[in-house]
Amino acid sequence: MSDLKEVSLSAADKTVVLPVHQPVLGQPCIDIGKLPKETGCFTFDNGFTATASCKSAITYIDGDEGVLMYRGYPIEQLAEKSSFLEVAYLLMNGDLPSKDEFAKFEHDVTKHSMLNERFTQFVQGFRYDAHPMAMLMGMVGSMASFYHNDHDYADPEQRRLAAIRLIAKVPTIAALCYRHRIGWPNVYPKNNLEYVSRFLHTMFEVPSEPLQLSPVAAKALDLLFILHADHEQNASTSTVRLVGSTGANPYACVSAGVAALWGPAHGGANEAVLKMLEEIGSTANVQSAVDKAKDKNSGFRLMGFGHRVYKNFDPRATIIREMTYKVLNELGINDPLLDVAMKLEEAALKDDYFVQRKLYPNVDFYSGIIYKALGIPTEMFTVMFAIARTAGWISHWLEQQNDPDNKIGRPRQVYTGSASRDYVAIDKR
Ligand code: ACO
């Protein structure tokens, strides 16, 4: 199977020879591009479970083996030794930076973290209790209106600048949205702080007293950002690429990515996990929650369980699980929700329903507990994910802009509507 070069496919009385792409790692991909022309047939792949939509050199996942690598580096090594900003550089540029390259990157990101003052006026237009993801989506999209003179994306420098702006400003925008929601005055990002601490400062500093930044909190958040930075062609990244395929500007593309991330089947799961744990309330109710999740009529799923790609374990969940205990210990937090989470994990992992379907805790099962311990409110959880994933989204956008084979994404459909019929005047219907 591994040195397969082509396959023959017979359809509609025709046989067509289709080339096979051999990736550096992973399964071979049959290129069906000439199928419609040669056989008159399209292919149907509900939810893209069997279809690669692009070639990419950024992230590799082996779902059966629980492997995740950014640019070839195992996530476990990056989680232990790197920082989010270095990972962002790696994703964008393909290799780890030298000292000088990193210093310049950090300087550029720091310099661009401040927002045009009009953003603070723009955010005032949102209702006082607007969901931060709704605000983030609008605010990121609005960046296109602030930088409309720099829209020549054929110019690699303008592409790089847009990427830097997004990585730098999304955390500042996120904090602004949060502060609007709770009625706090805007805080400007401090250039003397590193990326994650700067974000924590813009989130939590109040004019009345200086903020004591916790190194444990900064380290934990940095780790969560590394783990969430990219995940190859997931729903939001594919959305960014689909929008990017039309030539839309990167701010519009990333705003579309934020929209896709918001759904509870994707990034919204971290918020849903915490709500679910709170609803379960105590370890005594865990078994009934598991039973409810197995009942298809209940419409209830265990949030934070299952993954489209990982059918063994999610390596990010393994790292986060360990981090969760460490953070709660170091911050001296005794959270009963963690007991509920542990019991739920234990009950599900030995239940046949979950075992047979290979449903394991995913990255979001634990991230919410850490966010809660760091004082991040539930409605900001998916925003945290978006801050980290911006690095991945924009790296995919950059890769796509350099791809000579890039063409507008335009799936086909299986039409299920009425056959041709004649218009009937309204008084005859
Ligand atoms: N709880 C209970 N049953 C589940 C769950 C779950 N969390 N997830 C999947 N199943 C069941 C399905 O009902 C289905 O059962 P069946 O074969 O008897 O019909 C089977 O497992 C396969 O499920 P699918 O929905 O077909 O799997 P898919 O790959 O399409 O979905 C997904 C993956 C969306 C993540 C799903 O597992 C889910 O909804 N999980 C809960 C939400 C969640 O945690 N999302 C975060 C994903 S990670 C991320 O985006 C960062």
CSV table of C-alpha atoms and ligand atoms in Angstrom, one decimal:
chain,number,residue,atom,x,y,z
A,1,MET,CA,0.0,0.0,0.0
A,2,SER,CA,2.8,2.5,0.9
A,3,ASP,CA,4.4,2.6,-2.6
A,4,LEU,CA,1.1,2.8,-4.4
A,5,LYS,CA,1.6,5.1,-7.4
A,6,GLU,CA,-1.8,4.9,-9.1
A,7,VAL,CA,-5.2,3.2,-8.8
A,8,SER,CA,-7.7,2.3,-11.4
A,9,LEU,CA,-11.3,3.1,-10.8
A,10,SER,CA,-14.2,2.0,-12.9
A,11,ALA,CA,-17.3,4.2,-13.0
A,12,ALA,CA,-20.1,4.7,-15.6
A,13,ASP,CA,-18.5,2.1,-18.0
A,14,LYS,CA,-15.2,3.9,-18.0
A,15,THR,CA,-12.0,3.0,-16.3
A,16,VAL,CA,-9.8,5.8,-15.2
A,17,VAL,CA,-6.3,5.7,-13.8
A,18,LEU,CA,-5.9,8.0,-10.9
A,19,PRO,CA,-2.5,9.1,-9.5
A,20,VAL,CA,-1.7,8.6,-5.8
A,21,HIS,CA,0.1,11.2,-3.7
A,22,GLN,CA,2.6,9.8,-1.3
A,23,PRO,CA,3.0,12.1,1.8
A,24,VAL,CA,6.2,12.3,3.8
A,25,LEU,CA,4.2,10.7,6.7
A,26,GLY,CA,0.7,9.3,6.7
A,27,GLN,CA,-1.6,7.5,4.3
A,28,PRO,CA,-1.5,7.7,0.5
A,29,CYS,CA,-4.1,10.0,-1.1
A,30,ILE,CA,-5.8,9.1,-4.4
A,31,ASP,CA,-6.1,12.2,-6.6
A,32,ILE,CA,-9.6,12.2,-7.9
A,33,GLY,CA,-9.3,15.6,-9.7
A,34,LYS,CA,-9.8,14.1,-13.2
A,35,LEU,CA,-12.7,11.8,-12.1
A,36,PRO,CA,-15.6,14.1,-13.2
A,37,LYS,CA,-14.1,14.9,-16.6
A,38,GLU,CA,-13.3,11.3,-17.4
A,39,THR,CA,-16.3,9.5,-15.9
A,40,GLY,CA,-19.0,12.2,-15.4
A,41,CYS,CA,-19.1,11.3,-11.7
A,42,PHE,CA,-18.3,13.3,-8.6
A,43,THR,CA,-17.4,11.8,-5.2
A,44,PHE,CA,-19.4,12.2,-2.0
A,45,ASP,CA,-17.6,12.5,1.3
A,46,ASN,CA,-19.9,13.7,4.1
A,47,GLY,CA,-17.9,15.8,6.6
A,48,PHE,CA,-14.6,15.3,4.6
A,49,THR,CA,-13.8,12.1,6.6
A,50,ALA,CA,-11.8,10.7,3.6
A,51,THR,CA,-10.7,13.8,1.7
A,52,ALA,CA,-7.5,15.8,1.8
A,53,SER,CA,-8.2,19.4,0.7
A,54,CYS,CA,-4.7,20.7,0.3
A,55,LYS,CA,-1.0,19.8,0.6
A,56,SER,CA,0.5,21.2,3.8
A,57,ALA,CA,3.9,21.1,5.5
A,58,ILE,CA,2.8,22.6,8.8
A,59,THR,CA,1.3,20.0,11.1
A,60,TYR,CA,1.2,16.2,11.1
A,61,ILE,CA,-1.3,14.1,13.1
A,62,ASP,CA,-1.4,10.3,13.4
A,63,GLY,CA,-4.8,9.8,15.0
A,64,ASP,CA,-4.3,6.0,15.6
A,65,GLU,CA,-1.0,6.4,17.3
A,66,GLY,CA,-1.8,9.7,19.1
A,67,VAL,CA,1.0,11.6,17.4
A,68,LEU,CA,1.0,15.4,16.9
A,69,MET,CA,3.9,17.3,15.4
A,70,TYR,CA,4.4,20.9,14.4
A,71,ARG,CA,6.9,21.2,11.5
A,72,GLY,CA,8.2,17.7,12.5
A,73,TYR,CA,8.7,18.5,16.1
A,74,PRO,CA,6.7,16.3,18.5
A,75,ILE,CA,4.2,18.2,20.6
A,76,GLU,CA,5.6,16.7,23.8
A,77,GLN,CA,9.1,18.3,23.1
A,78,LEU,CA,7.6,21.6,22.2
A,79,ALA,CA,5.4,21.6,25.3
A,80,GLU,CA,8.4,20.9,27.5
A,81,LYS,CA,11.1,23.0,25.9
A,82,SER,CA,9.5,25.8,23.8
A,83,SER,CA,7.3,28.8,24.3
A,84,PHE,CA,4.1,29.8,22.5
A,85,LEU,CA,5.8,32.7,20.6
A,86,GLU,CA,8.6,30.4,19.4
A,87,VAL,CA,6.0,27.9,18.3
A,88,ALA,CA,4.2,30.7,16.4
A,89,TYR,CA,7.4,31.5,14.7
A,90,LEU,CA,8.0,27.8,13.9
A,91,LEU,CA,4.5,27.4,12.4
A,92,MET,CA,4.8,30.5,10.3
A,93,ASN,CA,8.3,30.1,9.1
A,94,GLY,CA,8.9,26.3,9.0
A,95,ASP,CA,12.0,26.2,11.3
A,96,LEU,CA,12.9,27.1,14.8
A,97,PRO,CA,14.3,30.6,15.0
A,98,SER,CA,17.9,31.5,15.8
A,99,LYS,CA,18.4,33.9,18.8
A,100,ASP,CA,18.5,36.9,16.5
A,101,GLU,CA,15.5,35.8,14.5
A,102,PHE,CA,13.5,35.2,17.6
A,103,ALA,CA,14.5,38.6,19.1
A,104,LYS,CA,13.3,40.3,16.0
A,105,PHE,CA,10.0,38.3,15.9
A,106,GLU,CA,9.3,39.0,19.6
A,107,HIS,CA,10.1,42.7,19.0
A,108,ASP,CA,7.8,42.9,16.0
A,109,VAL,CA,4.9,41.1,17.8
A,110,THR,CA,5.4,43.3,20.9
A,111,LYS,CA,5.4,46.5,18.9
A,112,HIS,CA,2.2,45.6,17.2
A,113,SER,CA,0.3,44.5,20.3
A,114,MET,CA,-1.2,47.9,20.8
A,115,LEU,CA,-4.5,48.7,19.1
A,116,ASN,CA,-5.6,51.7,17.2
A,117,GLU,CA,-7.7,53.8,19.7
A,118,ARG,CA,-10.7,53.5,17.4
A,119,PHE,CA,-11.0,49.8,18.5
A,120,THR,CA,-11.9,50.9,21.9
A,121,GLN,CA,-14.7,53.0,20.5
A,122,PHE,CA,-15.8,50.2,18.2
A,123,VAL,CA,-16.1,47.8,21.1
A,124,GLN,CA,-18.5,50.2,22.8
A,125,GLY,CA,-21.0,49.4,20.1
A,126,PHE,CA,-21.5,45.9,21.4
A,127,ARG,CA,-24.2,45.2,24.0
A,128,TYR,CA,-22.8,45.2,27.6
A,129,ASP,CA,-23.3,41.5,27.9
A,130,ALA,CA,-22.3,40.4,24.3
A,131,HIS,CA,-20.5,37.0,24.1
A,132,PRO,CA,-16.8,37.6,23.8
A,133,MET,CA,-16.6,35.3,20.8
A,134,ALA,CA,-19.2,37.4,19.0
A,135,MET,CA,-17.2,40.5,19.7
A,136,LEU,CA,-13.9,38.9,18.7
A,137,MET,CA,-15.3,37.8,15.4
A,138,GLY,CA,-16.4,41.3,14.6
A,139,MET,CA,-13.3,43.0,15.9
A,140,VAL,CA,-10.9,40.7,14.0
A,141,GLY,CA,-12.9,41.2,10.8
A,142,SER,CA,-12.8,45.0,11.4
A,143,MET,CA,-8.9,44.9,11.3
A,144,ALA,CA,-9.3,44.8,7.5
A,145,SER,CA,-10.8,48.3,7.7
A,146,PHE,CA,-7.8,49.6,9.8
A,147,TYR,CA,-5.1,48.3,7.4
A,148,HIS,CA,-6.8,48.6,4.1
A,149,ASN,CA,-3.9,50.4,2.6
A,150,ASP,CA,-1.7,47.3,3.1
A,151,HIS,CA,-3.8,44.9,1.1
A,152,ASP,CA,-1.3,44.0,-1.6
A,153,TYR,CA,-0.9,40.4,-0.5
A,154,ALA,CA,1.2,39.5,-3.5
A,155,ASP,CA,3.9,41.3,-1.5
A,156,PRO,CA,5.5,38.8,1.0
A,157,GLU,CA,6.3,41.7,3.4
A,158,GLN,CA,2.7,42.7,3.6
A,159,ARG,CA,1.7,39.1,4.2
A,160,ARG,CA,4.2,38.8,7.0
A,161,LEU,CA,3.1,42.1,8.5
A,162,ALA,CA,-0.6,41.0,8.5
A,163,ALA,CA,0.5,37.7,10.3
A,164,ILE,CA,2.4,39.6,12.9
A,165,ARG,CA,-0.5,42.1,13.4
A,166,LEU,CA,-2.9,39.2,14.0
A,167,ILE,CA,-0.7,37.3,16.4
A,168,ALA,CA,0.1,40.5,18.3
A,169,LYS,CA,-3.4,42.1,18.4
A,170,VAL,CA,-5.8,39.2,18.9
A,171,PRO,CA,-4.9,38.9,22.6
A,172,THR,CA,-5.3,42.7,23.1
A,173,ILE,CA,-8.6,42.6,21.3
A,174,ALA,CA,-9.7,39.5,23.4
A,175,ALA,CA,-8.9,41.4,26.7
A,176,LEU,CA,-10.7,44.5,25.4
A,177,CYS,CA,-13.8,42.4,24.7
A,178,TYR,CA,-13.7,40.8,28.2
A,179,ARG,CA,-13.3,44.2,29.9
A,180,HIS,CA,-16.2,45.6,27.9
A,181,ARG,CA,-18.4,42.8,29.1
A,182,ILE,CA,-17.6,43.4,32.7
A,183,GLY,CA,-17.4,47.2,32.5
A,184,TRP,CA,-13.7,47.6,33.2
A,185,PRO,CA,-11.7,50.4,31.6
A,186,ASN,CA,-9.3,49.5,28.8
A,187,VAL,CA,-5.7,48.6,29.7
A,188,TYR,CA,-2.9,49.1,27.3
A,189,PRO,CA,-0.5,46.2,26.6
A,190,LYS,CA,2.9,46.6,28.3
A,191,ASN,CA,6.0,46.2,26.1
A,192,ASN,CA,8.2,45.1,29.0
A,193,LEU,CA,6.2,41.9,29.5
A,194,GLU,CA,6.5,38.8,27.4
A,195,TYR,CA,3.5,37.6,25.2
A,196,VAL,CA,1.4,35.6,27.7
A,197,SER,CA,2.1,37.8,30.7
A,198,ARG,CA,1.2,40.8,28.6
A,199,PHE,CA,-2.1,39.2,27.8
A,200,LEU,CA,-2.8,38.3,31.4
A,201,HIS,CA,-1.9,41.9,32.4
A,202,THR,CA,-4.4,43.4,29.8
A,203,MET,CA,-7.0,41.0,31.0
A,204,PHE,CA,-6.7,41.4,34.8
A,205,GLU,CA,-5.0,44.7,35.7
A,206,VAL,CA,-7.3,47.3,37.4
A,207,PRO,CA,-6.4,51.0,37.8
A,208,SER,CA,-6.9,50.7,41.6
A,209,GLU,CA,-4.0,48.3,42.3
A,210,PRO,CA,-1.1,46.7,40.5
A,211,LEU,CA,-1.5,43.1,39.3
A,212,GLN,CA,0.7,40.4,40.8
A,213,LEU,CA,1.3,38.2,37.8
A,214,SER,CA,1.7,34.6,38.8
A,215,PRO,CA,4.5,32.8,37.0
A,216,VAL,CA,2.6,29.5,37.4
A,217,ALA,CA,-0.4,31.0,35.6
A,218,ALA,CA,1.8,32.4,32.8
A,219,LYS,CA,3.5,29.1,32.3
A,220,ALA,CA,0.2,27.1,32.3
A,221,LEU,CA,-1.3,29.5,29.8
A,222,ASP,CA,1.8,29.4,27.6
A,223,LEU,CA,1.5,25.6,27.5
A,224,LEU,CA,-2.2,25.7,26.7
A,225,PHE,CA,-1.4,28.1,23.8
A,226,ILE,CA,1.3,25.8,22.5
A,227,LEU,CA,-1.1,22.8,22.6
A,228,HIS,CA,-3.8,24.8,20.8
A,229,ALA,CA,-1.6,26.5,18.2
A,230,ASP,CA,-2.4,24.3,15.3
A,231,HIS,CA,-4.1,21.1,14.3
A,232,GLU,CA,-3.8,20.7,10.6
A,233,GLN,CA,-7.1,20.9,8.5
A,234,ASN,CA,-9.6,21.1,11.4
A,235,ALA,CA,-13.0,22.8,10.8
A,236,SER,CA,-11.8,26.4,11.6
A,237,THR,CA,-8.5,26.1,9.7
A,238,SER,CA,-10.3,24.6,6.7
A,239,THR,CA,-12.7,27.6,6.9
A,240,VAL,CA,-9.7,30.0,7.0
A,241,ARG,CA,-8.3,28.2,3.9
A,242,LEU,CA,-11.7,28.2,2.1
A,243,VAL,CA,-12.1,31.9,2.6
A,244,GLY,CA,-8.4,32.4,1.8
A,245,SER,CA,-8.9,30.5,-1.5
A,246,THR,CA,-11.1,33.3,-2.8
A,247,GLY,CA,-8.3,35.9,-2.3
A,248,ALA,CA,-10.0,37.5,0.7
A,249,ASN,CA,-7.8,39.4,3.1
A,250,PRO,CA,-6.2,37.6,6.1
A,251,TYR,CA,-8.3,39.5,8.7
A,252,ALA,CA,-11.5,38.3,7.0
A,253,CYS,CA,-10.1,34.8,6.8
A,254,VAL,CA,-9.2,34.7,10.5
A,255,SER,CA,-12.5,36.2,11.5
A,256,ALA,CA,-14.2,33.3,9.6
A,257,GLY,CA,-11.9,30.9,11.5
A,258,VAL,CA,-13.1,32.5,14.8
A,259,ALA,CA,-16.7,31.9,13.7
A,260,ALA,CA,-16.1,28.2,12.9
A,261,LEU,CA,-14.2,27.7,16.2
A,262,TRP,CA,-17.1,28.9,18.2
A,263,GLY,CA,-19.3,25.8,17.6
A,264,PRO,CA,-19.6,23.3,20.5
A,265,ALA,CA,-18.4,20.5,18.3
A,266,HIS,CA,-15.1,22.4,17.8
A,267,GLY,CA,-13.5,25.0,20.0
A,268,GLY,CA,-16.7,25.8,21.9
A,269,ALA,CA,-16.3,22.4,23.6
A,270,ASN,CA,-14.1,23.8,26.3
A,271,GLU,CA,-16.9,26.1,27.5
A,272,ALA,CA,-19.4,23.2,27.1
A,273,VAL,CA,-17.2,20.9,29.2
A,274,LEU,CA,-17.2,23.2,32.2
A,275,LYS,CA,-21.0,23.8,31.9
A,276,MET,CA,-21.5,20.0,31.7
A,277,LEU,CA,-19.2,19.4,34.8
A,278,GLU,CA,-21.1,22.0,36.7
A,279,GLU,CA,-24.5,20.5,35.7
A,280,ILE,CA,-23.3,17.0,36.8
A,281,GLY,CA,-22.3,18.7,40.0
A,282,SER,CA,-21.0,15.8,42.0
A,283,THR,CA,-19.3,12.4,41.6
A,284,ALA,CA,-22.6,10.8,42.6
A,285,ASN,CA,-24.2,11.9,39.4
A,286,VAL,CA,-21.4,10.8,37.0
A,287,GLN,CA,-22.9,7.4,36.1
A,288,SER,CA,-26.3,8.9,35.1
A,289,ALA,CA,-24.5,11.4,32.9
A,290,VAL,CA,-22.6,8.5,31.2
A,291,ASP,CA,-25.8,6.6,30.7
A,292,LYS,CA,-27.5,9.7,29.3
A,293,ALA,CA,-24.6,10.2,26.8
A,294,LYS,CA,-25.1,6.6,25.6
A,295,ASP,CA,-28.8,7.2,25.0
A,296,LYS,CA,-29.1,8.5,21.4
A,297,ASN,CA,-32.6,10.0,22.2
A,298,SER,CA,-31.2,12.2,24.9
A,299,GLY,CA,-29.4,14.5,22.5
A,300,PHE,CA,-26.6,14.7,25.1
A,301,ARG,CA,-22.9,13.9,24.4
A,302,LEU,CA,-20.1,13.9,26.8
A,303,MET,CA,-18.4,17.2,26.0
A,304,GLY,CA,-14.6,16.9,25.8
A,305,PHE,CA,-14.9,13.3,24.6
A,306,GLY,CA,-14.2,12.0,21.1
A,307,HIS,CA,-12.3,13.4,18.2
A,308,ARG,CA,-12.6,13.1,14.5
A,309,VAL,CA,-8.9,12.2,14.0
A,310,TYR,CA,-7.7,10.8,17.3
A,311,LYS,CA,-9.0,7.3,17.7
A,312,ASN,CA,-6.5,6.3,20.3
A,313,PHE,CA,-5.8,9.2,22.6
A,314,ASP,CA,-5.3,12.9,22.1
A,315,PRO,CA,-1.6,13.6,23.0
A,316,ARG,CA,-2.6,17.1,24.0
A,317,ALA,CA,-5.0,15.8,26.6
A,318,THR,CA,-2.2,13.6,28.1
A,319,ILE,CA,0.0,16.7,28.6
A,320,ILE,CA,-2.9,18.9,29.9
A,321,ARG,CA,-4.1,16.2,32.3
A,322,GLU,CA,-0.7,16.3,34.1
A,323,MET,CA,-0.6,20.1,33.9
A,324,THR,CA,-4.0,20.4,35.5
A,325,TYR,CA,-2.9,18.7,38.7
A,326,LYS,CA,0.3,20.7,38.8
A,327,VAL,CA,-1.6,24.0,38.4
A,328,LEU,CA,-4.2,23.3,40.9
A,329,ASN,CA,-1.6,22.1,43.4
A,330,GLU,CA,0.7,25.1,42.9
A,331,LEU,CA,-2.1,27.6,43.0
A,332,GLY,CA,-3.5,25.8,46.1
A,333,ILE,CA,-6.9,25.3,44.5
A,334,ASN,CA,-9.1,22.4,45.5
A,335,ASP,CA,-11.7,22.2,42.8
A,336,PRO,CA,-14.5,19.7,43.2
A,337,LEU,CA,-15.1,19.8,39.5
A,338,LEU,CA,-11.8,18.1,39.0
A,339,ASP,CA,-13.1,15.2,41.1
A,340,VAL,CA,-16.2,15.1,38.8
A,341,ALA,CA,-13.9,15.2,35.8
A,342,MET,CA,-11.7,12.3,37.0
A,343,LYS,CA,-14.7,10.2,37.9
A,344,LEU,CA,-16.3,10.9,34.5
A,345,GLU,CA,-13.1,10.0,32.7
A,346,GLU,CA,-12.8,6.8,34.7
A,347,ALA,CA,-16.4,5.8,34.1
A,348,ALA,CA,-16.4,6.5,30.4
A,349,LEU,CA,-13.0,4.8,29.8
A,350,LYS,CA,-14.3,1.5,31.1
A,351,ASP,CA,-17.7,1.7,29.5
A,352,ASP,CA,-18.1,-0.5,26.4
A,353,TYR,CA,-20.0,2.2,24.5
A,354,PHE,CA,-17.0,4.6,24.7
A,355,VAL,CA,-14.4,1.8,24.3
A,356,GLN,CA,-15.9,0.4,21.2
A,357,ARG,CA,-16.3,3.9,19.6
A,358,LYS,CA,-12.7,4.9,20.7
A,359,LEU,CA,-14.0,7.9,22.5
A,360,TYR,CA,-11.2,9.3,24.7
A,361,PRO,CA,-11.0,12.7,26.5
A,362,ASN,CA,-9.8,15.4,24.0
A,363,VAL,CA,-7.8,18.5,24.7
A,364,ASP,CA,-10.8,20.4,25.8
A,365,PHE,CA,-11.7,18.0,28.6
A,366,TYR,CA,-9.1,19.5,30.9
A,367,SER,CA,-8.3,22.9,29.4
A,368,GLY,CA,-11.5,24.4,31.0
A,369,ILE,CA,-10.5,23.3,34.5
A,370,ILE,CA,-7.1,25.0,34.1
A,371,TYR,CA,-8.7,28.2,32.7
A,372,LYS,CA,-11.1,28.3,35.6
A,373,ALA,CA,-8.1,27.9,38.0
A,374,LEU,CA,-6.4,30.8,36.3
A,375,GLY,CA,-9.5,33.0,36.9
A,376,ILE,CA,-10.5,33.1,33.3
A,377,PRO,CA,-14.3,33.2,33.0
A,378,THR,CA,-16.1,30.4,31.2
A,379,GLU,CA,-17.3,32.6,28.3
A,380,MET,CA,-13.7,33.5,27.5
A,381,PHE,CA,-12.5,29.8,27.1
A,382,THR,CA,-13.1,29.6,23.4
A,383,VAL,CA,-11.5,33.1,23.0
A,384,MET,CA,-8.3,31.6,24.7
A,385,PHE,CA,-8.4,28.9,22.1
A,386,ALA,CA,-8.8,31.5,19.3
A,387,ILE,CA,-5.7,33.5,20.6
A,388,ALA,CA,-3.6,30.4,20.3
A,389,ARG,CA,-5.1,29.1,17.0
A,390,THR,CA,-4.5,32.5,15.3
A,391,ALA,CA,-0.9,31.4,14.9
A,392,GLY,CA,-2.0,28.2,13.1
A,393,TRP,CA,-4.7,29.9,11.0
A,394,ILE,CA,-2.3,32.6,9.8
A,395,SER,CA,0.4,30.0,9.1
A,396,HIS,CA,-2.0,28.1,6.9
A,397,TRP,CA,-3.1,31.3,5.2
A,398,LEU,CA,0.6,32.1,4.5
A,399,GLU,CA,1.3,28.6,3.2
A,400,GLN,CA,-1.8,28.9,0.9
A,401,GLN,CA,-0.7,32.2,-0.5
A,402,ASN,CA,2.6,30.6,-1.6
A,403,ASP,CA,1.0,27.5,-3.0
A,404,PRO,CA,1.1,27.6,-6.9
A,405,ASP,CA,-1.7,25.0,-7.0
A,406,ASN,CA,-4.1,27.1,-4.8
A,407,LYS,CA,-7.5,27.4,-6.4
A,408,ILE,CA,-10.8,28.6,-5.2
A,409,GLY,CA,-12.4,25.9,-2.9
A,410,ARG,CA,-15.7,24.9,-4.4
A,411,PRO,CA,-17.2,21.6,-3.3
A,412,ARG,CA,-20.0,19.9,-5.2
A,413,GLN,CA,-23.3,18.5,-3.8
A,414,VAL,CA,-25.7,15.6,-4.2
A,415,TYR,CA,-28.9,17.5,-5.1
A,416,THR,CA,-31.9,16.2,-3.2
A,417,GLY,CA,-34.5,18.9,-4.2
A,418,SER,CA,-37.4,18.8,-6.6
A,419,ALA,CA,-36.8,17.7,-10.2
A,420,SER,CA,-37.6,20.4,-12.8
A,421,ARG,CA,-41.1,21.8,-12.5
A,422,ASP,CA,-43.1,24.7,-13.9
A,423,TYR,CA,-43.9,27.9,-12.1
A,424,VAL,CA,-47.6,28.1,-10.9
A,425,ALA,CA,-49.3,31.4,-10.5
A,426,ILE,CA,-50.0,32.3,-6.8
A,427,ASP,CA,-53.9,32.1,-7.2
A,428,LYS,CA,-53.5,28.5,-8.6
A,429,ARG,CA,-51.4,27.1,-5.8
B,1,ACO,N1,-20.5,11.4,23.7
B,1,ACO,C1,-21.2,10.3,23.4
B,1,ACO,N2,-21.2,9.7,22.2
B,1,ACO,C2,-20.3,10.2,21.3
B,1,ACO,C3,-19.5,11.3,21.5
B,1,ACO,C4,-19.6,11.9,22.8
B,1,ACO,N3,-18.8,12.9,23.1
B,1,ACO,N4,-18.7,11.6,20.5
B,1,ACO,C5,-19.1,10.7,19.5
B,1,ACO,N5,-20.0,9.8,20.0
B,1,ACO,C6,-20.6,8.7,19.3
B,1,ACO,C7,-21.6,9.1,18.2
B,1,ACO,O1,-22.9,9.2,18.7
B,1,ACO,C8,-21.4,7.9,17.2
B,1,ACO,O2,-22.1,6.8,17.7
B,1,ACO,P1,-22.7,5.7,16.7
B,1,ACO,O3,-21.6,5.2,15.9
B,1,ACO,O4,-23.4,4.8,17.5
B,1,ACO,O5,-23.6,6.5,15.8
B,1,ACO,C9,-19.9,7.6,17.3
B,1,ACO,O6,-19.5,8.0,18.7
B,1,ACO,C10,-19.1,8.4,16.3
B,1,ACO,O7,-19.4,9.8,16.5
B,1,ACO,P2,-19.3,10.8,15.3
B,1,ACO,O8,-20.2,12.0,15.7
B,1,ACO,O9,-19.7,10.2,14.0
B,1,ACO,O10,-17.8,11.2,15.3
B,1,ACO,P3,-17.2,12.5,14.6
B,1,ACO,O11,-15.8,12.1,14.3
B,1,ACO,O12,-18.0,13.0,13.5
B,1,ACO,O13,-17.2,13.6,15.7
B,1,ACO,C11,-16.7,15.0,17.6
B,1,ACO,C12,-16.2,14.0,16.5
B,1,ACO,C13,-17.5,16.1,16.9
B,1,ACO,C14,-15.5,15.6,18.3
B,1,ACO,C15,-17.6,14.2,18.5
B,1,ACO,O14,-16.9,13.2,19.2
B,1,ACO,C16,-18.3,15.1,19.6
B,1,ACO,O15,-19.3,15.7,19.3
B,1,ACO,N6,-17.6,15.3,20.8
B,1,ACO,C17,-18.1,16.1,21.8
B,1,ACO,C18,-17.7,17.6,21.5
B,1,ACO,C19,-16.2,17.8,21.7
B,1,ACO,O16,-15.6,17.5,22.7
B,1,ACO,N7,-15.6,18.5,20.7
B,1,ACO,C20,-14.2,18.9,20.7
B,1,ACO,C21,-13.4,18.3,19.7
B,1,ACO,S1,-11.7,18.6,19.9
B,1,ACO,C22,-11.6,20.2,19.3
B,1,ACO,O17,-12.2,20.7,18.5
B,1,ACO,C23,-10.4,20.9,19.8
